[in-house]
Coordinates of C-alpha atoms (C1' of nucleotides) in Angstrom, one line a residue:
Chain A
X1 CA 21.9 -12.1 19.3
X2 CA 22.1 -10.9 15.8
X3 CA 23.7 -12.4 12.5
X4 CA 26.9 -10.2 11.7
X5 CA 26.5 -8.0 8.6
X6 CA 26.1 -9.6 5.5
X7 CA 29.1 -7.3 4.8
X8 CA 31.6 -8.6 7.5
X9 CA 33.0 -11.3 6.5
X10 CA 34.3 -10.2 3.2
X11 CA 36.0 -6.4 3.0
X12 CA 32.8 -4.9 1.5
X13 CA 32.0 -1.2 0.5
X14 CA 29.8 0.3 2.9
X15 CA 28.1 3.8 3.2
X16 CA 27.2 6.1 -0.2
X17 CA 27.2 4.4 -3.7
X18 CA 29.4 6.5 -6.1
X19 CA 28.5 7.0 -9.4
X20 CA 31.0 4.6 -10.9
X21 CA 29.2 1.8 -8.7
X22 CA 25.6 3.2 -9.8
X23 CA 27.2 2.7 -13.6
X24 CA 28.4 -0.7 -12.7
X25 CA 25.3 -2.1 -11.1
X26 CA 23.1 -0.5 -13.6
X27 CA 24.7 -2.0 -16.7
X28 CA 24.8 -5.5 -15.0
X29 CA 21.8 -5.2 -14.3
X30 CA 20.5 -4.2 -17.7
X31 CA 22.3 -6.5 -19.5
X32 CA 21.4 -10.0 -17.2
X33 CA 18.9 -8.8 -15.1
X34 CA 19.5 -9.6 -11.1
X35 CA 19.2 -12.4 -10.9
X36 CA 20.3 -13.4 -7.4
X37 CA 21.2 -10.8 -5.5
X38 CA 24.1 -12.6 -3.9
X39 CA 26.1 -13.0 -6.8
X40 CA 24.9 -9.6 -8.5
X41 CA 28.7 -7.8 -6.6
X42 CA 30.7 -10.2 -7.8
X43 CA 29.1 -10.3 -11.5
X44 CA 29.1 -6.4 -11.5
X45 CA 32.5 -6.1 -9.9
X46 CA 31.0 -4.4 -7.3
X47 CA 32.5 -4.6 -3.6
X48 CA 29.1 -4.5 -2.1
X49 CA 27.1 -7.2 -0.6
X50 CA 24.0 -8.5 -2.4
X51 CA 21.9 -6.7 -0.2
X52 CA 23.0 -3.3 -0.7
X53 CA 22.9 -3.9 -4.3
X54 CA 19.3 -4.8 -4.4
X55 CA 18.8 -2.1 -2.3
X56 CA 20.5 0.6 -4.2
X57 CA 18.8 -0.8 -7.2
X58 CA 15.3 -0.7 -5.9
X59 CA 15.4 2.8 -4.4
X60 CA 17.3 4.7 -6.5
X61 CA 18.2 3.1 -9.8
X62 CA 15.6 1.4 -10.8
X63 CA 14.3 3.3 -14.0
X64 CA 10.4 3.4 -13.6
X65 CA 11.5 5.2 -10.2
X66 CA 9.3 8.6 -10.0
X67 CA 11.5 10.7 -8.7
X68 CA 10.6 14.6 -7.0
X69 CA 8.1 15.6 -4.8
X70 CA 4.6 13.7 -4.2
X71 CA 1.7 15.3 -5.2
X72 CA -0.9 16.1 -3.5
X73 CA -3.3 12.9 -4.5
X74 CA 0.3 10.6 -3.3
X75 CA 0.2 12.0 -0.3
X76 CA -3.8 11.5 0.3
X77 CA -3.4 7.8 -1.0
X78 CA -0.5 7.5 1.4
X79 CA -3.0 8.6 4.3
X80 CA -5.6 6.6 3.2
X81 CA -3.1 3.2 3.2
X82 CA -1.5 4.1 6.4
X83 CA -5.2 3.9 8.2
X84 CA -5.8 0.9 6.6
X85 CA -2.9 -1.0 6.9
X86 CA -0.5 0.9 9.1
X87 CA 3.5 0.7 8.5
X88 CA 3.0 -1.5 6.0
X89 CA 5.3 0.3 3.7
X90 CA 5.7 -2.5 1.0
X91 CA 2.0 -2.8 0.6
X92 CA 1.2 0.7 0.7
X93 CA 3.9 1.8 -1.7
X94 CA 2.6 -1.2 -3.7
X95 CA 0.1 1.0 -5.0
X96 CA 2.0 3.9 -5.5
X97 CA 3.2 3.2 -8.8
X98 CA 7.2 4.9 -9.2
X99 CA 7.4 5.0 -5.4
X100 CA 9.4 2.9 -3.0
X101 CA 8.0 2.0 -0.1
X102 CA 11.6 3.5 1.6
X103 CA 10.5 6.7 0.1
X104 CA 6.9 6.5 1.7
X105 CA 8.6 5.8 4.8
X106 CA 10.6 8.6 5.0
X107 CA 7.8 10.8 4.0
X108 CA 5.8 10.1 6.8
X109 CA 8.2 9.7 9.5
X110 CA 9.8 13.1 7.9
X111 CA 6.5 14.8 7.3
X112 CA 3.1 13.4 7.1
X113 CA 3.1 11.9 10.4
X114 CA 4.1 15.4 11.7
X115 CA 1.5 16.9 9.8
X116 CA -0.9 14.7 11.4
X117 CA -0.5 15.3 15.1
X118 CA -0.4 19.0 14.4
X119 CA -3.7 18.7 13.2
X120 CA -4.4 16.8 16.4
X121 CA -4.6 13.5 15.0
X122 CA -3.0 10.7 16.5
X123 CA -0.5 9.2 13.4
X124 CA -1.2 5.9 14.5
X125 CA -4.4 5.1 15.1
X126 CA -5.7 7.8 13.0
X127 CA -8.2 8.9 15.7
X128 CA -8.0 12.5 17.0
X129 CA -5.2 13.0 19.7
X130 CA -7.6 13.8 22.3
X131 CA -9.7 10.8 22.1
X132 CA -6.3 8.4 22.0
X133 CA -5.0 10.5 25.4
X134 CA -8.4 10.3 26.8
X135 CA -7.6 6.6 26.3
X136 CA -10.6 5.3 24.8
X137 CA -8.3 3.3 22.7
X138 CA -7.5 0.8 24.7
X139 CA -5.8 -1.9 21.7
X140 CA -2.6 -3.4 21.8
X141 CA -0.5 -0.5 19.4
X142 CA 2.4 -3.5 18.4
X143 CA 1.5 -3.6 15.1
X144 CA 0.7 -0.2 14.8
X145 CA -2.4 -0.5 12.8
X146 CA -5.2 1.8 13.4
X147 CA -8.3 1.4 14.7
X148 CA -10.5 -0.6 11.6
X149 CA -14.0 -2.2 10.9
X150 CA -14.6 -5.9 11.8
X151 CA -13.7 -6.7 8.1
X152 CA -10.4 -4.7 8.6
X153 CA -9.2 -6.3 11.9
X154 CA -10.1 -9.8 9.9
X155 CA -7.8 -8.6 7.0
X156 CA -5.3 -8.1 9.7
X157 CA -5.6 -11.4 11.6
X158 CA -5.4 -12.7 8.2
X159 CA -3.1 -11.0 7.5
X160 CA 0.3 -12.9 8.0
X161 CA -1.4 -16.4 6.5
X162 CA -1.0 -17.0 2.7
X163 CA -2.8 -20.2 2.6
X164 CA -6.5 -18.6 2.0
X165 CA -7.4 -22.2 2.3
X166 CA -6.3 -21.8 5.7
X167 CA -9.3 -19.9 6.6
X168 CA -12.0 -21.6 7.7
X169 CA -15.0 -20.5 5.7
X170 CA -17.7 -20.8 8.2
X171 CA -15.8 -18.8 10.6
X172 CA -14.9 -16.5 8.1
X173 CA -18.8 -16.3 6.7
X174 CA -20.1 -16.2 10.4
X175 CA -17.1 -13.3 11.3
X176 CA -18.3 -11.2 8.1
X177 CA -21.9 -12.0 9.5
X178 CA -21.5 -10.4 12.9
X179 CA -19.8 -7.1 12.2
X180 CA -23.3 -6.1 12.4
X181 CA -22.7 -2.6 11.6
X182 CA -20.4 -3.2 8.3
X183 CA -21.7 -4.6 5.1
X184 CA -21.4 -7.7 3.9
X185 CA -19.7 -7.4 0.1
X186 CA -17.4 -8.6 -2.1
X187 CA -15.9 -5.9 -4.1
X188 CA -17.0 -6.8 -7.6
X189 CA -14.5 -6.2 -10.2
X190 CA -14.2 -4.2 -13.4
X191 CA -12.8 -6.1 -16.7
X192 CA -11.2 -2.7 -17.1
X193 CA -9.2 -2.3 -14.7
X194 CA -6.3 -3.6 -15.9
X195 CA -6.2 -1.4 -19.3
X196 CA -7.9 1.7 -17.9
X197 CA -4.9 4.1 -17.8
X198 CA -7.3 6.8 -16.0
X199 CA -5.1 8.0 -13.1
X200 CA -8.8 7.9 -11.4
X201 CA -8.0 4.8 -11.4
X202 CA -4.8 4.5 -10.1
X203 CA -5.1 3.0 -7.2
X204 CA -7.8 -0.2 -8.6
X205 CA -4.9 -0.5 -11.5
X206 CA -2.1 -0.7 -8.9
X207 CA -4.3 -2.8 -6.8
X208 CA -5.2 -5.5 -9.3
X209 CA -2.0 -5.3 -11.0
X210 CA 0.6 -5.2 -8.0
X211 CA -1.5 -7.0 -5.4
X212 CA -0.2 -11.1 -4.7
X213 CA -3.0 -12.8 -5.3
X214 CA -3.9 -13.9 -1.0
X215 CA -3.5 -9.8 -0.7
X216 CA -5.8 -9.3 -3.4
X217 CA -7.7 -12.1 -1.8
X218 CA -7.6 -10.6 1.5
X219 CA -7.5 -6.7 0.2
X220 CA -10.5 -6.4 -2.1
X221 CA -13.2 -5.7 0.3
X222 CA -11.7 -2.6 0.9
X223 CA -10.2 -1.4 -2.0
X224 CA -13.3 0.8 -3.1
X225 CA -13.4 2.8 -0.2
X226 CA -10.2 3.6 -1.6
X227 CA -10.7 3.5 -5.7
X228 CA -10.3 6.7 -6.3
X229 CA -8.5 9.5 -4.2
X230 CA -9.4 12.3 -6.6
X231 CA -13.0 12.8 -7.2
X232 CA -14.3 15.6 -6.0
X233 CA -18.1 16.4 -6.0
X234 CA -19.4 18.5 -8.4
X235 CA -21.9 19.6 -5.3
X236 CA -20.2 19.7 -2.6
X237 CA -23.1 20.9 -0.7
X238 CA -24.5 17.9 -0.3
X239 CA -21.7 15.1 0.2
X240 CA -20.8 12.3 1.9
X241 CA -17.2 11.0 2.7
X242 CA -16.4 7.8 2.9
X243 CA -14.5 5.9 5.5
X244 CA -12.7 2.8 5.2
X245 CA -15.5 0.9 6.4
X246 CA -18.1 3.4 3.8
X247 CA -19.8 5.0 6.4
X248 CA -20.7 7.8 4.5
X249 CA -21.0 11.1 6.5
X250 CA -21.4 14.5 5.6
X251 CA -18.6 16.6 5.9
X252 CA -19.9 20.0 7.2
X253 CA -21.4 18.1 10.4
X254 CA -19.3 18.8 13.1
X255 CA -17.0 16.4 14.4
X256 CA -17.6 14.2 16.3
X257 CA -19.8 12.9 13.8
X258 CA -20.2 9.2 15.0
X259 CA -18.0 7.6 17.1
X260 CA -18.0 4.9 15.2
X261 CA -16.7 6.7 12.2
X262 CA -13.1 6.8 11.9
X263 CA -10.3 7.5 9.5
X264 CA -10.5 9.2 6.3
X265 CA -13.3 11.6 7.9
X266 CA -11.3 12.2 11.0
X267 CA -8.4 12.9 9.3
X268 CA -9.8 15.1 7.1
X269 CA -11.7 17.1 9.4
X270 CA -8.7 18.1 11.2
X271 CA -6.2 19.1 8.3
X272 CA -5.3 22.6 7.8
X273 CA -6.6 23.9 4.7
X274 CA -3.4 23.9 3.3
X275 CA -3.6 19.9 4.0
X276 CA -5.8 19.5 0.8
X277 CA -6.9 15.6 1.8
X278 CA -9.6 14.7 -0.6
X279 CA -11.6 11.8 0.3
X280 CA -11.3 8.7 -1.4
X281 CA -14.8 8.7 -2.5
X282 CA -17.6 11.2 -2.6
X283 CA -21.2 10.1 -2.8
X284 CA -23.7 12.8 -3.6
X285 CA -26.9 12.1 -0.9
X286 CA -28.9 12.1 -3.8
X287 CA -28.2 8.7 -3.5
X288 CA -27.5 7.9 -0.4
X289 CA -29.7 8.7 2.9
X290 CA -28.4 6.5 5.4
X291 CA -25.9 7.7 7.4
X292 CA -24.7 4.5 9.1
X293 CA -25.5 1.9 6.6
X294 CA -22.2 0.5 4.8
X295 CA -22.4 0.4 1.4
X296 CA -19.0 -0.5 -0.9
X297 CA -19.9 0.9 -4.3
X298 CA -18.5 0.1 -7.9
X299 CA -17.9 2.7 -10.6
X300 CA -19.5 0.8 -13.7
X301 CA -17.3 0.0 -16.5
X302 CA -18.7 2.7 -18.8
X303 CA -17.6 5.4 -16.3
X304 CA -14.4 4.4 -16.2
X305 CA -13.4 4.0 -19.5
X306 CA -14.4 7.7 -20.5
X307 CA -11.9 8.9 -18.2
X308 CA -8.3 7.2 -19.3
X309 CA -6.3 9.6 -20.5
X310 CA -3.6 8.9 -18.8
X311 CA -2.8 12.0 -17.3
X312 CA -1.6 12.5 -13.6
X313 CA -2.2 16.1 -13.7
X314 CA -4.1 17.3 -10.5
X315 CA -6.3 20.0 -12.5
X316 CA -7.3 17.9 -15.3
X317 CA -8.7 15.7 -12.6
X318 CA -10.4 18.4 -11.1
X319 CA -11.6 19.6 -14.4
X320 CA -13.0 16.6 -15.2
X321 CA -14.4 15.1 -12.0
X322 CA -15.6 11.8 -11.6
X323 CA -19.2 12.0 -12.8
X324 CA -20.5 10.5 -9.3
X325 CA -24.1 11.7 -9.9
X326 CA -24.4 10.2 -13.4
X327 CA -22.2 7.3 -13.1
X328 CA -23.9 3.8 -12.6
X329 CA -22.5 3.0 -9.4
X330 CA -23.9 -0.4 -7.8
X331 CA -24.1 -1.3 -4.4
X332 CA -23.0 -4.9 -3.6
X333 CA -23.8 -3.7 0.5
X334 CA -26.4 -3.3 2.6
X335 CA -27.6 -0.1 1.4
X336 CA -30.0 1.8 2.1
X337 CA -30.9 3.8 -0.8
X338 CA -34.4 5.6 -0.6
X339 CA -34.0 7.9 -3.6
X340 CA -36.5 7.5 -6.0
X341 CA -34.0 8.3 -9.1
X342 CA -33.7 5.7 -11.7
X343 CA -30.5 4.1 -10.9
X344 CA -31.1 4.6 -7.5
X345 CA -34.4 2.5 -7.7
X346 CA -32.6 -0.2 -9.4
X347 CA -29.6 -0.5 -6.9
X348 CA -32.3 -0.5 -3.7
X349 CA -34.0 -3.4 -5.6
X350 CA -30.5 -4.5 -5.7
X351 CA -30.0 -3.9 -2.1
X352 CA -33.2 -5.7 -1.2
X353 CA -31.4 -8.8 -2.7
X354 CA -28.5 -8.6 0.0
X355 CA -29.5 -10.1 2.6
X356 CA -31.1 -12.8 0.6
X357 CA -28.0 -13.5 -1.1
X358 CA -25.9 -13.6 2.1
X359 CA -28.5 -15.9 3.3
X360 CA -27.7 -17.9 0.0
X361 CA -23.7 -18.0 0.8
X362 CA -23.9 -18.8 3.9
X363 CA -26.1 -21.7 3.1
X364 CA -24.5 -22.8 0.0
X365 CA -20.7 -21.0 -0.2
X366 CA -20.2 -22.4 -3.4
X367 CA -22.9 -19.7 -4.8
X368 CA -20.3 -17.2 -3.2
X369 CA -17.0 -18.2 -4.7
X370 CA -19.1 -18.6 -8.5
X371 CA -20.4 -15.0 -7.9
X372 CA -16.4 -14.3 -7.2
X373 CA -15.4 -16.1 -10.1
X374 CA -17.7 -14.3 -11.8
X375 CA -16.0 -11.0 -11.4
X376 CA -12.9 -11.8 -11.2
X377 CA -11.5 -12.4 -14.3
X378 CA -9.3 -15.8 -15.3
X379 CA -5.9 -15.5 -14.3
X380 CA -5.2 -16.2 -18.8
X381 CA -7.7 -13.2 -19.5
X382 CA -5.8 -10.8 -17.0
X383 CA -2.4 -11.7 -18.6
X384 CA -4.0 -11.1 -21.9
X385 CA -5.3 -7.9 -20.7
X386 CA -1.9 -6.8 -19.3
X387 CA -0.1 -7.4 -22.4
X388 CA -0.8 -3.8 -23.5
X389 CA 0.9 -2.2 -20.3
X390 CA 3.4 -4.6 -20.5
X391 CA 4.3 -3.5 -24.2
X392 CA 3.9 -0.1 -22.9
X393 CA 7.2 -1.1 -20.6
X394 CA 8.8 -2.3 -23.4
X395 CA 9.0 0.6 -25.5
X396 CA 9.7 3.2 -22.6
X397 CA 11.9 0.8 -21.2
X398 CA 14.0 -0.3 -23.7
X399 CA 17.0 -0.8 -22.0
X400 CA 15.8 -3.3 -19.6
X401 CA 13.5 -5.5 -21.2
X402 CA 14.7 -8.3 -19.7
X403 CA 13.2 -6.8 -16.7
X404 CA 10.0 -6.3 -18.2
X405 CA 9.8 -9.6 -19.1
X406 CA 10.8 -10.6 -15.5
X407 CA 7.7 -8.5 -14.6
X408 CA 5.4 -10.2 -16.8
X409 CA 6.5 -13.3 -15.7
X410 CA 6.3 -12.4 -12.2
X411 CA 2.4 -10.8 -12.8
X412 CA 1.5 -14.3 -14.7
X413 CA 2.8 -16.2 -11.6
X414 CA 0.7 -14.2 -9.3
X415 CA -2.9 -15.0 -11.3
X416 CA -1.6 -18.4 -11.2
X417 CA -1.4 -18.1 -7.5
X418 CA -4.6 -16.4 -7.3
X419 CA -5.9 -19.2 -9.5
X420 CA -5.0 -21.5 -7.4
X421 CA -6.3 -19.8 -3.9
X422 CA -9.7 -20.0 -5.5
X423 CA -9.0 -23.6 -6.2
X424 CA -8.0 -23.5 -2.2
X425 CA -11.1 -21.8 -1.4
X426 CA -13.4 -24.0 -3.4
X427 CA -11.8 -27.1 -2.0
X428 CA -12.2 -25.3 1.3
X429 CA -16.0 -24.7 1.4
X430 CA -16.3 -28.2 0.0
X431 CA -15.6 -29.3 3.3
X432 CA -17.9 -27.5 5.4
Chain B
dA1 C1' 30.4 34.0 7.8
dA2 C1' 30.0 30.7 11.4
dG3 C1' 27.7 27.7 14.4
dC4 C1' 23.9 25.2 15.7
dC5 C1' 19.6 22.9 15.0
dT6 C1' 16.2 20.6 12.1
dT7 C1' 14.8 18.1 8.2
dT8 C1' 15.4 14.9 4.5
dC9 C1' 16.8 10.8 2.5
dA10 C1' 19.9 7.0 1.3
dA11 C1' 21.6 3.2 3.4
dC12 C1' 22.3 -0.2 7.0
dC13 C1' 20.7 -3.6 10.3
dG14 C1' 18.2 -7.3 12.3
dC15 C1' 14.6 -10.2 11.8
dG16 C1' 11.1 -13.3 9.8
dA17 C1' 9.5 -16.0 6.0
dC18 C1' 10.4 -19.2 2.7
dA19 C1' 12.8 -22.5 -0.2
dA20 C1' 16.4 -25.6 -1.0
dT21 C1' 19.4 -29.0 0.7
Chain C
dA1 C1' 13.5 -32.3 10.9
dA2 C1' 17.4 -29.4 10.9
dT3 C1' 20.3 -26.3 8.6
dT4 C1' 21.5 -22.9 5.4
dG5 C1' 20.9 -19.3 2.0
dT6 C1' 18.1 -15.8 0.1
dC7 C1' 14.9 -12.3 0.0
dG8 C1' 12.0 -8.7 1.6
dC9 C1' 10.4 -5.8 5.2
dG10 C1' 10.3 -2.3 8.8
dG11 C1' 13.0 0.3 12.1
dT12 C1' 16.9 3.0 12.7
dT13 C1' 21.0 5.6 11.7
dG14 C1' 23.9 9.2 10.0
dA15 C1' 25.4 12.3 6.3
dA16 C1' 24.1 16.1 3.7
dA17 C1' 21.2 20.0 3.0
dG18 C1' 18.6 23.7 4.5
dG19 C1' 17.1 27.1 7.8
dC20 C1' 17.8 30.0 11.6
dT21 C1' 20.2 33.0 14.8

DNA sequence: AAGCCTTTCAACCGCGACAAT
DNA sequence: AATTGTCGCGGTTGAAAGGCT
């Protein structure tokens, strides 16, 4: 049976928060931080259990809370997440930066979710409805994750262990092997990240900023099929979406396309117009020609770095689209690029090199984890680069510097974790 | 205007993970 | 090793608001 209510024992306040207890919490609050949440009530003089408090706190009274409406490029990330990591609320609303992950739950049990099946695709696997009655989809639906690449069901499995040391690195080399039909990658990192302010790169800031270290650890394979959920192609005539396992396909074929291809492209095939869902990435087939190899591809440094403005607005994104066709984009996958532009030439030569230097990890891992050590940055040089942001939170957030400082601390902790995974991992592949 | 239905959203609940004792 | 406390997460509930007849 259940635990009585943290509430039952004492005579606690239950139901709406007035305004008098939103005053109370939030000068406590601002004044000593939370500390623990258990003894927040009784410091505040509030007749509400820790947990509400927190609660109330994190949802509502928070000050870096974005309140209103979510915009359209929200409510595509929110899509995009939800594919990839299912009702994973926390993780999603992780990189939705002023948004609780109550909030995004609410959304798309409220709305989104709705949306979906009218567009007859199933919410929760993210195939259409057809296909999932048709039962084709014969996984287990308990964790309600959708249908995802061998590299995503391994992120899953993974999932619920923190100990990346915990992995066994052969099995985890010989898993990334196998899926046959996905790339074998390594998201390589920008130094940028961290400062860029571009709302481009929204999700890659939140990502590299928000993520625990094992999630980042576990997460980064993925994250740039999901970098950027605003580009759109300056020629749109000849584009390829990107699912979450980068199959690139073109989105005037008729569905379905592949059956293999799943997610962003399914869902986006089947919104109403009014459903604007841009696609996380757009590829112009100038340089791309295969249409089932997997490529993960990295914005270069330079083309980020243009674009930080810091604006959120929707048509200043628009107006100044991601340069995909000029932009040095690099393929750490097993592209297939037969393009004879410059760049292009360059990343098939690059390509040409993958399989050799898969060969090379899985013979010698350590190669791997210096080639990740490479691009990641040291935990030190992403505090240093954070400091910016974090005096950014300072100033807007006066109030509640303690808080910000609580942040920073909390963001130094995490590198130091991550730190320390790599440490893990290195003493891990030592041992094969 | 009143009643009913639907939608939205704040808040609660139970549970698991983790740390401290 | 067992117990206890705390925190965070995801599912669910119910009040309020909005829409419809």
């Amino acid at each position: 049976m259940g635990r009585y209510s943290c509430c039952y024992k004492e005579k606690l306040r239950k139901g709406l928060w007035s305004p008098e207890e939103d005053v109370k919490l939030v000068n406590h609050i601002t004044k000593h931080g939370h500390g623990c949440w258990s003894s927040v009530p009784k410091q505040a003089g509030l007749q509400r259990c820790g947990k509400s408090c927190r609660l109330r706190w994190l949802n509502y009274l928070r000050p870096d809370l974005k309140r209103g409406t979510f915009s359209q490029e929200e409510e595509n990330l929110i899509l995009e997440l939800h594919a990839v990591l299912g009702n994973r609320w926390s993780q999603i609303a992780a990189q939705l930066p002023g948004r609780t992950d109550n909030e995004i739950k609410n959304l798309w049990n409220s709305c989104l979710k709705k949306r979906l099946r009218q567009s007859g695709i199933d919410p929760v696997t993210h195939k259409p409805l057809s296909e999932v009655e048709n039962g084709e989809d014969n996984s287990s639906s308990l964790d309600k994750a959708p249908e995802v690449s061998n590299e995503l069901n391994l992120l899953k499995s993974e999932s619920s262990k923190s100990d990346a040391a915990s992995i066994s690195p052969k099995a985890y080399a010989t898993e990334m092997e196998s899926s046959s039909h996905s790339s074998k990658f390594y998201f390589k990192s920008d130094t940028n990240i961290i400062t860029n302010n571009s709302s481009k790169d929204l999700f890659q800031d939140r990502f590299m900023t928000n993520c625990h270290s094992s999630d980042l650890m576990r997460n980064f394979p993925h994250q740039m099929s999901y970098a950027s959920t605003d580009y759109i192609p300056n020629d749109s005539n000849s584009s390829h979406w990107f699912s979450q396992t980068s199959r690139p396909f073109d989105i005037y074929s008729e569905y379905p396309f592949n059956a293999n291809s799943i997610l962003t492209p399914t869902t986006s095939m089947f919104l109403p117009t009014s459903f604007n869902y841009n696609p996380s990435l757009v590829v112009s087939s100038d340089n791309i020609s295969t249409p089932y190899g997997s490529h993960y591809w990295e914005a270069s440094a330079s083309n980020n770095s243009n674009s930080s403005n810091g604006s959120n607005s929707s048509t200043e994104l628009s107006s100044s689209p991601l340069n995909i066709h000029n932009s040095t984009f690099s393929s750490w996958g097993m592209g297939d690029c037969s393009t004879p532009t410059k760049e292009a030439q360059v990343h098939m030569l690059e390509n040409q090199t993958e399989e050799a230097k898969w060969n090379e990890y899985l013979h010698n891992p350590m190669s791997m984890l210096a080639s990740m050590q490479n691009q990641y940055q040291a935990p030190e040089t992403l505090c240093n680069e954070i400091k910016p942001t974090m005096n950014f939170m300072h100033e807007t957030l006066g109030a509640i510097l303690p808080h910000s400082h609580t942040k920073q601390q909390e963001l130094s902790q995490s590198f130091s974790i991550f730190s320390k995974d790599i440490q893990k991992l290195t003493s891990a592949f030592g041992h094969m």
